[in-house]
mmCIF file of C-alpha atoms in Angstrom:
data_model
loop_
_atom_site.group_PDB
_atom_site.id
_atom_site.type_symbol
_atom_site.label_atom_id
_atom_site.label_comp_id
_atom_site.label_asym_id
_atom_site.label_seq_id
_atom_site.Cartn_x
_atom_site.Cartn_y
_atom_site.Cartn_z
ATOM 1 C CA MET A 215 0.000 0.000 0.000
ATOM 2 C CA HIS A 216 1.138 3.513 -0.671
ATOM 3 C CA LYS A 217 2.588 5.819 1.902
ATOM 4 C CA GLN A 218 0.526 8.816 2.918
ATOM 5 C CA SER A 219 1.964 11.356 0.492
ATOM 6 C CA PRO A 220 4.282 11.760 -2.489
ATOM 7 C CA PRO A 221 8.021 11.931 -1.807
ATOM 8 C CA PHE A 222 8.423 15.134 -3.759
ATOM 9 C CA ASP A 223 6.605 18.256 -4.883
ATOM 10 C CA THR A 224 6.967 18.990 -8.582
ATOM 11 C CA LYS A 225 5.130 22.318 -8.465
ATOM 12 C CA HIS A 226 8.288 24.313 -9.134
ATOM 13 C CA VAL A 227 10.040 21.764 -11.306
ATOM 14 C CA CYS A 228 10.566 23.023 -14.845
ATOM 15 C CA ARG A 229 11.614 20.240 -17.222
ATOM 16 C CA ASP A 230 13.152 21.478 -20.416
ATOM 17 C CA LEU A 231 14.061 19.826 -23.675
ATOM 18 C CA HIS A 232 17.827 20.063 -23.110
ATOM 19 C CA ASN A 233 18.108 19.820 -19.307
ATOM 20 C CA LYS A 234 18.658 23.584 -19.079
ATOM 21 C CA SER A 235 16.428 26.462 -18.080
ATOM 22 C CA ILE A 236 13.671 26.798 -20.657
ATOM 23 C CA HIS A 237 12.062 30.082 -21.618
ATOM 24 C CA TYR A 238 10.249 29.309 -24.857
ATOM 25 C CA ASN A 239 6.835 30.694 -25.559
ATOM 26 C CA CYS A 240 4.223 29.389 -27.940
ATOM 27 C CA ASP A 241 5.592 31.481 -30.830
ATOM 28 C CA ASN A 242 8.874 29.564 -30.677
ATOM 29 C CA VAL A 243 7.572 26.005 -30.948
ATOM 30 C CA LYS A 244 7.786 26.003 -34.742
ATOM 31 C CA SER A 245 11.568 25.674 -34.299
ATOM 32 C CA TYR A 246 11.302 22.320 -32.531
ATOM 33 C CA THR A 247 13.655 19.626 -33.787
ATOM 34 C CA ALA A 248 13.037 15.895 -33.657
ATOM 35 C CA ASN A 249 15.498 15.653 -30.756
ATOM 36 C CA GLN A 250 13.607 18.297 -28.799
ATOM 37 C CA LEU A 251 10.272 16.595 -29.365
ATOM 38 C CA GLY A 252 11.833 13.265 -28.412
ATOM 39 C CA GLU A 253 13.178 14.708 -25.179
ATOM 40 C CA ALA A 254 9.758 16.186 -24.419
ATOM 41 C CA ALA A 255 8.294 12.710 -24.837
ATOM 42 C CA HIS A 256 10.886 11.240 -22.489
ATOM 43 C CA ASP A 257 10.131 13.941 -19.917
ATOM 44 C CA ALA A 258 6.423 13.133 -20.142
ATOM 45 C CA VAL A 259 7.090 9.421 -19.619
ATOM 46 C CA VAL A 260 9.214 10.101 -16.528
ATOM 47 C CA LEU A 261 6.704 12.598 -15.130
ATOM 48 C CA GLU A 262 3.983 9.937 -15.360
ATOM 49 C CA ILE A 263 6.190 7.391 -13.597
ATOM 50 C CA GLU A 264 6.974 9.904 -10.831
ATOM 51 C CA THR A 265 3.352 10.933 -10.275
ATOM 52 C CA ALA A 266 2.176 9.471 -6.965
ATOM 53 C CA PRO A 267 0.175 7.964 -5.419
ATOM 54 C CA LYS A 268 -1.492 6.397 -8.476
ATOM 55 C CA PRO A 269 -4.204 3.874 -7.509
ATOM 56 C CA GLY A 270 -3.371 0.389 -8.735
ATOM 57 C CA LEU A 271 -0.366 1.619 -10.691
ATOM 58 C CA VAL A 272 3.393 1.545 -10.213
ATOM 59 C CA ASP A 273 5.052 4.641 -8.787
ATOM 60 C CA ALA A 274 7.929 5.479 -6.443
ATOM 61 C CA LEU A 275 5.808 4.579 -3.414
ATOM 62 C CA SER A 276 4.294 1.263 -4.440
ATOM 63 C CA SER A 277 3.953 -1.349 -7.153
ATOM 64 C CA GLY A 278 0.189 -0.966 -6.962
ATOM 65 C CA CYS A 279 -1.563 -4.129 -8.116
ATOM 66 C CA HIS A 280 1.550 -5.490 -9.846
ATOM 67 C CA GLY A 281 3.792 -8.269 -8.672
ATOM 68 C CA ASP A 282 6.048 -8.412 -11.722
ATOM 69 C CA MET A 283 7.218 -4.793 -11.985
ATOM 70 C CA ASP A 284 8.197 -1.845 -9.830
ATOM 71 C CA TYR A 285 9.410 1.760 -10.050
ATOM 72 C CA ALA A 286 12.919 0.682 -11.126
ATOM 73 C CA THR A 287 11.446 -1.477 -13.903
ATOM 74 C CA PHE A 288 9.627 1.530 -15.337
ATOM 75 C CA LEU A 289 12.689 3.751 -15.132
ATOM 76 C CA ARG A 290 14.748 1.146 -16.994
ATOM 77 C CA SER A 291 12.045 0.991 -19.636
ATOM 78 C CA ALA A 292 11.899 4.788 -19.942
ATOM 79 C CA ASN A 293 15.677 5.003 -20.353
ATOM 80 C CA ALA A 294 15.682 2.242 -22.974
ATOM 81 C CA LEU A 295 13.073 4.082 -25.037
ATOM 82 C CA ARG A 296 14.581 7.550 -24.696
ATOM 83 C CA THR A 297 16.669 7.621 -27.869
ATOM 84 C CA TYR A 298 13.848 6.237 -30.011
ATOM 85 C CA TRP A 299 11.192 8.910 -29.428
ATOM 86 C CA LYS A 300 12.782 11.316 -31.901
ATOM 87 C CA LEU A 301 12.218 8.839 -34.755
ATOM 88 C CA PRO A 302 8.428 9.154 -35.104
ATOM 89 C CA ALA A 303 8.848 12.922 -34.731
ATOM 90 C CA GLU A 304 11.292 12.877 -37.655
ATOM 91 C CA ILE A 305 8.695 11.141 -39.826
ATOM 92 C CA GLY A 306 6.264 13.962 -39.161
ATOM 93 C CA LEU A 307 8.871 16.676 -39.635
ATOM 94 C CA ARG A 308 9.801 15.118 -42.990
ATOM 95 C CA ASN A 309 6.189 15.796 -44.007
ATOM 96 C CA ILE A 310 5.543 12.125 -44.709
ATOM 97 C CA ALA A 311 1.882 11.771 -45.637
ATOM 98 C CA PRO A 312 -0.284 10.004 -43.033
ATOM 99 C CA LYS A 313 -1.128 7.154 -45.400
ATOM 100 C CA ASP A 314 2.597 6.449 -45.812
ATOM 101 C CA ALA A 315 3.625 7.065 -42.208
ATOM 102 C CA MET A 316 2.122 4.042 -40.496
ATOM 103 C CA PRO A 317 4.460 1.383 -41.954
ATOM 104 C CA GLU A 318 7.455 3.396 -40.749
ATOM 105 C CA LEU A 319 5.861 3.978 -37.344
ATOM 106 C CA ARG A 320 5.131 0.267 -36.975
ATOM 107 C CA SER A 321 8.718 -0.630 -37.800
ATOM 108 C CA ILE A 322 10.040 1.819 -35.211
ATOM 109 C CA GLY A 323 7.476 0.567 -32.704
ATOM 110 C CA LYS A 324 8.726 -2.999 -33.058
ATOM 111 C CA GLU A 325 12.285 -1.842 -32.393
ATOM 112 C CA MET A 326 11.088 0.027 -29.331
ATOM 113 C CA GLU A 327 9.217 -2.986 -27.992
ATOM 114 C CA THR A 328 12.352 -5.105 -28.393
ATOM 115 C CA ALA A 329 14.392 -2.513 -26.469
ATOM 116 C CA MET A 330 11.713 -2.283 -23.777
ATOM 117 C CA PHE A 331 11.541 -6.046 -23.233
ATOM 118 C CA ALA A 332 15.337 -6.280 -23.148
ATOM 119 C CA ALA A 333 15.481 -3.615 -20.431
ATOM 120 C CA THR A 334 12.669 -5.087 -18.325
ATOM 121 C CA GLY A 335 13.409 -8.789 -18.624
ATOM 122 C CA GLY A 336 10.341 -9.424 -20.742
ATOM 123 C CA VAL A 337 7.876 -7.309 -18.753
ATOM 124 C CA ASN A 338 5.421 -5.159 -20.717
ATOM 125 C CA THR A 339 5.722 -1.687 -19.204
ATOM 126 C CA HIS A 340 5.096 0.668 -22.128
ATOM 127 C CA LYS A 341 3.809 -1.254 -25.146
ATOM 128 C CA GLY A 342 0.542 0.702 -25.308
ATOM 129 C CA LEU A 343 2.361 3.965 -24.744
ATOM 130 C CA ILE A 344 4.732 3.276 -27.638
ATOM 131 C CA TYR A 345 1.692 3.144 -29.936
ATOM 132 C CA HIS A 346 -0.017 6.286 -28.649
ATOM 133 C CA LEU A 347 2.986 8.513 -27.995
ATOM 134 C CA SER A 348 4.613 7.624 -31.318
ATOM 135 C CA LEU A 349 1.472 8.805 -33.085
ATOM 136 C CA LEU A 350 1.486 12.051 -31.110
ATOM 137 C CA LEU A 351 5.149 12.641 -31.922
ATOM 138 C CA TYR A 352 4.346 12.130 -35.585
ATOM 139 C CA GLY A 353 1.374 14.460 -35.154
ATOM 140 C CA ALA A 354 3.531 17.163 -33.584
ATOM 141 C CA GLY A 355 6.125 16.905 -36.338
ATOM 142 C CA TYR A 356 3.507 16.808 -39.085
ATOM 143 C CA THR A 357 1.709 19.833 -37.630
ATOM 144 C CA LEU A 358 4.973 21.775 -37.829
ATOM 145 C CA ALA A 359 5.795 20.509 -41.316
ATOM 146 C CA GLN A 360 2.338 21.484 -42.546
ATOM 147 C CA LYS A 361 2.724 24.900 -40.884
ATOM 148 C CA LYS A 362 -0.529 24.404 -39.005
ATOM 149 C CA THR A 363 -1.290 26.242 -35.766
ATOM 150 C CA PHE A 364 0.647 24.344 -33.116
ATOM 151 C CA THR A 365 -2.150 23.568 -30.666
ATOM 152 C CA ALA A 366 -3.052 20.480 -28.663
ATOM 153 C CA LYS A 367 -6.165 19.941 -30.775
ATOM 154 C CA GLU A 368 -4.231 20.126 -34.057
ATOM 155 C CA ILE A 369 -1.444 17.827 -32.825
ATOM 156 C CA MET A 370 -3.987 15.229 -31.743
ATOM 157 C CA ARG A 371 -5.912 15.564 -35.008
ATOM 158 C CA CYS A 372 -2.757 15.046 -37.057
ATOM 159 C CA ALA A 373 -1.777 12.130 -34.810
ATOM 160 C CA SER A 374 -5.036 10.401 -35.694
ATOM 161 C CA LEU A 375 -4.531 10.626 -39.454
ATOM 162 C CA PRO A 376 -2.191 7.612 -39.904
ATOM 163 C CA VAL A 377 -4.719 5.346 -38.152
ATOM 164 C CA ALA A 378 -7.859 6.668 -39.852
ATOM 165 C CA GLY A 379 -10.150 3.716 -40.502
ATOM 166 C CA SER A 380 -8.095 1.347 -38.343
ATOM 167 C CA VAL A 381 -11.084 0.201 -36.278
ATOM 168 C CA GLU A 382 -12.929 -0.864 -39.396
ATOM 169 C CA ASN A 383 -9.889 -2.143 -41.288
ATOM 170 C CA GLU A 384 -8.108 -3.938 -38.447
ATOM 171 C CA LEU A 385 -10.862 -4.859 -36.000
ATOM 172 C CA GLU A 386 -13.925 -5.510 -38.138
ATOM 173 C CA SER A 387 -11.856 -7.882 -40.271
ATOM 174 C CA LEU A 388 -11.171 -9.967 -37.165
ATOM 175 C CA ARG A 389 -14.582 -11.566 -37.468
ATOM 176 C CA GLU A 390 -13.050 -13.881 -40.063
ATOM 177 C CA LYS A 391 -9.921 -14.596 -38.016
ATOM 178 C CA GLN A 392 -9.301 -17.808 -36.112
ATOM 179 C CA ARG A 393 -10.473 -17.148 -32.565
ATOM 180 C CA SER A 394 -7.500 -18.968 -31.002
ATOM 181 C CA SER A 395 -5.083 -16.362 -32.377
ATOM 182 C CA LEU A 396 -6.906 -13.258 -31.128
ATOM 183 C CA THR A 397 -5.361 -10.894 -28.602
ATOM 184 C CA ASN A 398 -7.266 -9.854 -25.475
ATOM 185 C CA GLY A 399 -8.050 -6.474 -27.040
ATOM 186 C CA GLU A 400 -9.340 -8.112 -30.216
ATOM 187 C CA LYS A 401 -11.592 -10.424 -28.228
ATOM 188 C CA LEU A 402 -13.019 -7.454 -26.321
ATOM 189 C CA PHE A 403 -13.878 -5.728 -29.594
ATOM 190 C CA LEU A 404 -15.632 -8.745 -31.045
ATOM 191 C CA LYS A 405 -17.627 -9.427 -27.891
ATOM 192 C CA TYR A 406 -18.383 -5.937 -26.615
ATOM 193 C CA GLY A 407 -17.369 -3.443 -29.288
ATOM 194 C CA VAL A 408 -14.515 -2.054 -27.171
ATOM 195 C CA THR A 409 -12.116 -0.282 -29.545
ATOM 196 C CA GLY A 410 -9.438 0.440 -26.915
ATOM 197 C CA ALA A 411 -6.167 2.017 -28.008
ATOM 198 C CA ARG A 412 -7.082 2.016 -31.709
ATOM 199 C CA GLY A 413 -10.364 3.803 -31.084
ATOM 200 C CA GLU A 414 -8.725 6.374 -28.809
ATOM 201 C CA ALA A 415 -6.156 7.219 -31.467
ATOM 202 C CA GLU A 416 -8.589 7.236 -34.371
ATOM 203 C CA ARG A 417 -10.923 9.614 -32.503
ATOM 204 C CA SER A 418 -8.078 12.123 -31.968
ATOM 205 C CA PHE A 419 -7.358 11.117 -28.362
ATOM 206 C CA PRO A 420 -10.524 12.312 -26.582
ATOM 207 C CA SER A 421 -9.492 10.823 -23.226
ATOM 208 C CA ALA A 422 -6.047 12.423 -23.394
ATOM 209 C CA GLN A 423 -7.729 15.715 -24.305
ATOM 210 C CA CYS A 424 -9.913 15.357 -21.212
ATOM 211 C CA GLY A 425 -6.807 14.721 -19.117
ATOM 212 C CA LEU A 426 -5.062 17.737 -20.601
ATOM 213 C CA GLU A 427 -8.016 19.991 -19.814
ATOM 214 C CA THR A 428 -8.001 18.820 -16.186
ATOM 215 C CA LEU A 429 -4.225 19.205 -15.954
ATOM 216 C CA LEU A 430 -4.309 22.773 -17.250
ATOM 217 C CA ALA A 431 -7.286 23.741 -15.087
ATOM 218 C CA SER A 432 -5.548 22.359 -11.994
ATOM 219 C CA LEU A 433 -2.237 24.077 -12.758
ATOM 220 C CA SER A 434 -4.013 27.373 -13.395
ATOM 221 C CA ARG A 435 -5.538 27.119 -9.912
ATOM 222 C CA GLY A 436 -2.073 26.736 -8.410
ATOM 223 C CA ALA A 437 -1.890 22.971 -7.972
ATOM 224 C CA ALA A 438 1.468 21.213 -7.769
ATOM 225 C CA ARG A 439 2.249 19.389 -10.991
ATOM 226 C CA ASN A 440 2.109 16.040 -9.174
ATOM 227 C CA ASP A 441 -1.394 16.709 -7.889
ATOM 228 C CA ALA A 442 -2.583 18.216 -11.168
ATOM 229 C CA SER A 443 -1.343 15.028 -12.848
ATOM 230 C CA LEU A 444 -3.277 12.897 -10.357
ATOM 231 C CA ALA A 445 -6.444 14.869 -11.101
ATOM 232 C CA ALA A 446 -5.801 14.410 -14.831
ATOM 233 C CA LEU A 447 -5.301 10.672 -14.339
ATOM 234 C CA LEU A 448 -8.647 10.340 -12.557
ATOM 235 C CA SER A 449 -10.356 12.269 -15.349
ATOM 236 C CA ILE A 450 -8.849 9.944 -17.942
ATOM 237 C CA MET A 451 -9.752 6.834 -15.929
ATOM 238 C CA ALA A 452 -13.358 8.005 -15.802
ATOM 239 C CA VAL A 453 -13.760 8.218 -19.578
ATOM 240 C CA CYS A 454 -11.326 5.912 -21.379
ATOM 241 C CA GLU A 455 -11.897 2.349 -22.541
ATOM 242 C CA ASP A 456 -9.090 0.735 -20.565
ATOM 243 C CA SER A 457 -8.623 -2.812 -21.823
ATOM 244 C CA ASN A 458 -6.212 -3.479 -18.948
ATOM 245 C CA VAL A 459 -9.044 -3.002 -16.467
ATOM 246 C CA ILE A 460 -11.568 -4.938 -18.543
ATOM 247 C CA HIS A 461 -9.170 -7.846 -18.990
ATOM 248 C CA ARG A 462 -8.457 -8.114 -15.256
ATOM 249 C CA ALA A 463 -11.913 -7.457 -13.787
ATOM 250 C CA GLY A 464 -14.302 -8.224 -16.628
ATOM 251 C CA TYR A 465 -16.458 -6.071 -18.872
ATOM 252 C CA ASP A 466 -19.486 -6.019 -16.570
ATOM 253 C CA PHE A 467 -17.411 -4.819 -13.623
ATOM 254 C CA TRP A 468 -15.747 -2.124 -15.746
ATOM 255 C CA LYS A 469 -19.072 -0.961 -17.162
ATOM 256 C CA ASN A 470 -21.150 -1.029 -13.983
ATOM 257 C CA GLU A 471 -18.831 -0.629 -10.981
ATOM 258 C CA TYR A 472 -15.389 0.610 -11.951
ATOM 259 C CA GLY A 473 -16.699 3.802 -13.523
ATOM 260 C CA ALA A 474 -18.670 4.736 -10.417
ATOM 261 C CA MET A 475 -15.663 4.113 -8.167
ATOM 262 C CA VAL A 476 -13.407 6.294 -10.285
ATOM 263 C CA LYS A 477 -15.903 9.108 -10.748
ATOM 264 C CA ASN A 478 -16.480 9.303 -6.996
ATOM 265 C CA ALA A 479 -12.731 9.616 -6.414
ATOM 266 C CA ARG A 480 -12.397 12.137 -9.240
ATOM 267 C CA ASP A 481 -15.150 14.301 -7.778
ATOM 268 C CA GLU A 482 -13.724 14.107 -4.238
ATOM 269 C CA PHE A 483 -10.057 14.704 -5.072
ATOM 270 C CA ASP A 484 -9.058 18.368 -4.974
ATOM 271 C CA PRO A 485 -5.562 18.923 -6.414
ATOM 272 C CA ILE A 486 -5.274 22.219 -4.535
ATOM 273 C CA ARG A 487 -5.835 20.543 -1.168
ATOM 274 C CA PRO A 488 -5.019 16.934 -2.015
ATOM 275 C CA ASP A 489 -6.289 14.192 0.275
ATOM 276 C CA TYR A 490 -4.306 11.141 -0.805
ATOM 277 C CA GLU A 491 -6.459 8.876 1.354
ATOM 278 C CA ILE A 492 -9.071 9.124 -1.412
ATOM 279 C CA LEU A 493 -6.588 7.489 -3.779
ATOM 280 C CA HIS A 494 -5.492 4.903 -1.206
ATOM 281 C CA ASN A 495 -9.126 3.912 -0.706
ATOM 282 C CA LEU A 496 -9.638 3.593 -4.453
ATOM 283 C CA GLU A 497 -6.640 1.290 -4.649
ATOM 284 C CA LYS A 498 -8.100 -0.823 -1.833
ATOM 285 C CA GLN A 499 -11.196 -1.288 -3.972
ATOM 286 C CA PHE A 500 -9.003 -2.299 -6.905
ATOM 287 C CA MET A 501 -6.854 -4.814 -5.048
ATOM 288 C CA PRO A 502 -9.293 -7.807 -4.968
ATOM 289 C CA PHE A 503 -9.469 -7.619 -8.766
ATOM 290 C CA ARG A 504 -5.777 -6.698 -9.253
ATOM 291 C CA ILE A 505 -6.951 -3.711 -11.279
ATOM 292 C CA SER A 506 -4.232 -1.610 -12.857
ATOM 293 C CA PRO A 507 -5.490 1.162 -15.169
ATOM 294 C CA GLY A 508 -2.431 1.026 -17.402
ATOM 295 C CA GLY A 509 -4.238 2.406 -20.433
ATOM 296 C CA ALA A 510 -5.137 5.531 -18.468
ATOM 297 C CA ALA A 511 -1.529 5.885 -17.291
ATOM 298 C CA ASP A 512 -0.352 5.785 -20.916
ATOM 299 C CA LEU A 513 -2.834 8.491 -21.829
ATOM 300 C CA LEU A 514 -1.653 10.617 -18.900
ATOM 301 C CA SER A 515 1.826 10.528 -20.458
ATOM 302 C CA CYS A 516 0.222 11.666 -23.709
ATOM 303 C CA SER A 517 -1.524 14.574 -21.969
ATOM 304 C CA LEU A 518 1.723 15.569 -20.293
ATOM 305 C CA PHE A 519 3.625 15.433 -23.583
ATOM 306 C CA VAL A 520 1.153 17.665 -25.403
ATOM 307 C CA ASN A 521 1.203 20.100 -22.495
ATOM 308 C CA ILE A 522 5.011 20.256 -22.512
ATOM 309 C CA VAL A 523 5.303 21.016 -26.229
ATOM 310 C CA THR A 524 2.386 23.455 -26.461
ATOM 311 C CA ASN A 525 3.118 25.285 -23.196
ATOM 312 C CA PRO A 526 6.917 24.945 -22.861
ATOM 313 C CA THR A 527 7.323 27.363 -19.967
ATOM 314 C CA CYS A 528 7.575 26.859 -16.230
ATOM 315 C CA GLN A 529 4.092 26.622 -14.764
ATOM 316 C CA HIS A 530 3.785 27.634 -11.119
#
């Protein structure tokens, strides 16, 4: 079980894209390089790992509902992926059309998964995040290459373009596939219509947008970044189709009970005056089912990334 409070306060932490003091404003983002976008992605991944206490999830205080991974596992994974994040950004910056981008993104994603598994001893820490954050990096680069207004909405829209039609093309076609070879996510789609990570990306990341809105609203009220991130996580958990939760606890539980639990915690948790006992109690409710909302954690990283690149100034 988690300790009572986080071990640090990130309210005055300003992460920059070169480990120096950053003073960009939104007019300067058009000068981003692939390396800068890649470093922003790495920062977002680490910020998510550091956010605590996250109910059911791994952080510096607890392994949540996991017995096969801990905080060190996630840091090793983050470090192994660090040099790869610039690659999907480069594809976007090269103005590669969305219809041609996905094969390259898939190839990079496979390399990243291999590096992740090598670093973690075969444990899946960031496979879902590789898919989502790679698309957003492409979207950021493509937005710049197309000279579009560099906003969160436009980045997420461009990120969705390479996977347009993926639910129909990749999931609907599964009805003819041998059932024994289906993944858990594919089975959930066929049985319940859950589109999961593909649907989130194709719809321009609505859950990550929700998380970003909560993050920005909390920061504007003076919340510490850690606590604003916790509020954003709860907002994402309340709206996203998290196949990790459905797989562990079942569709009926996710549909009828999980949502109510999360929404109650979301409504009670005030990032300005954070009561972490609310989050501890939510984790206690998760423990009998070993619930770990990993999909929501991935989308929190996505929200953090978009916030970093669109608002690259210290937020106090």
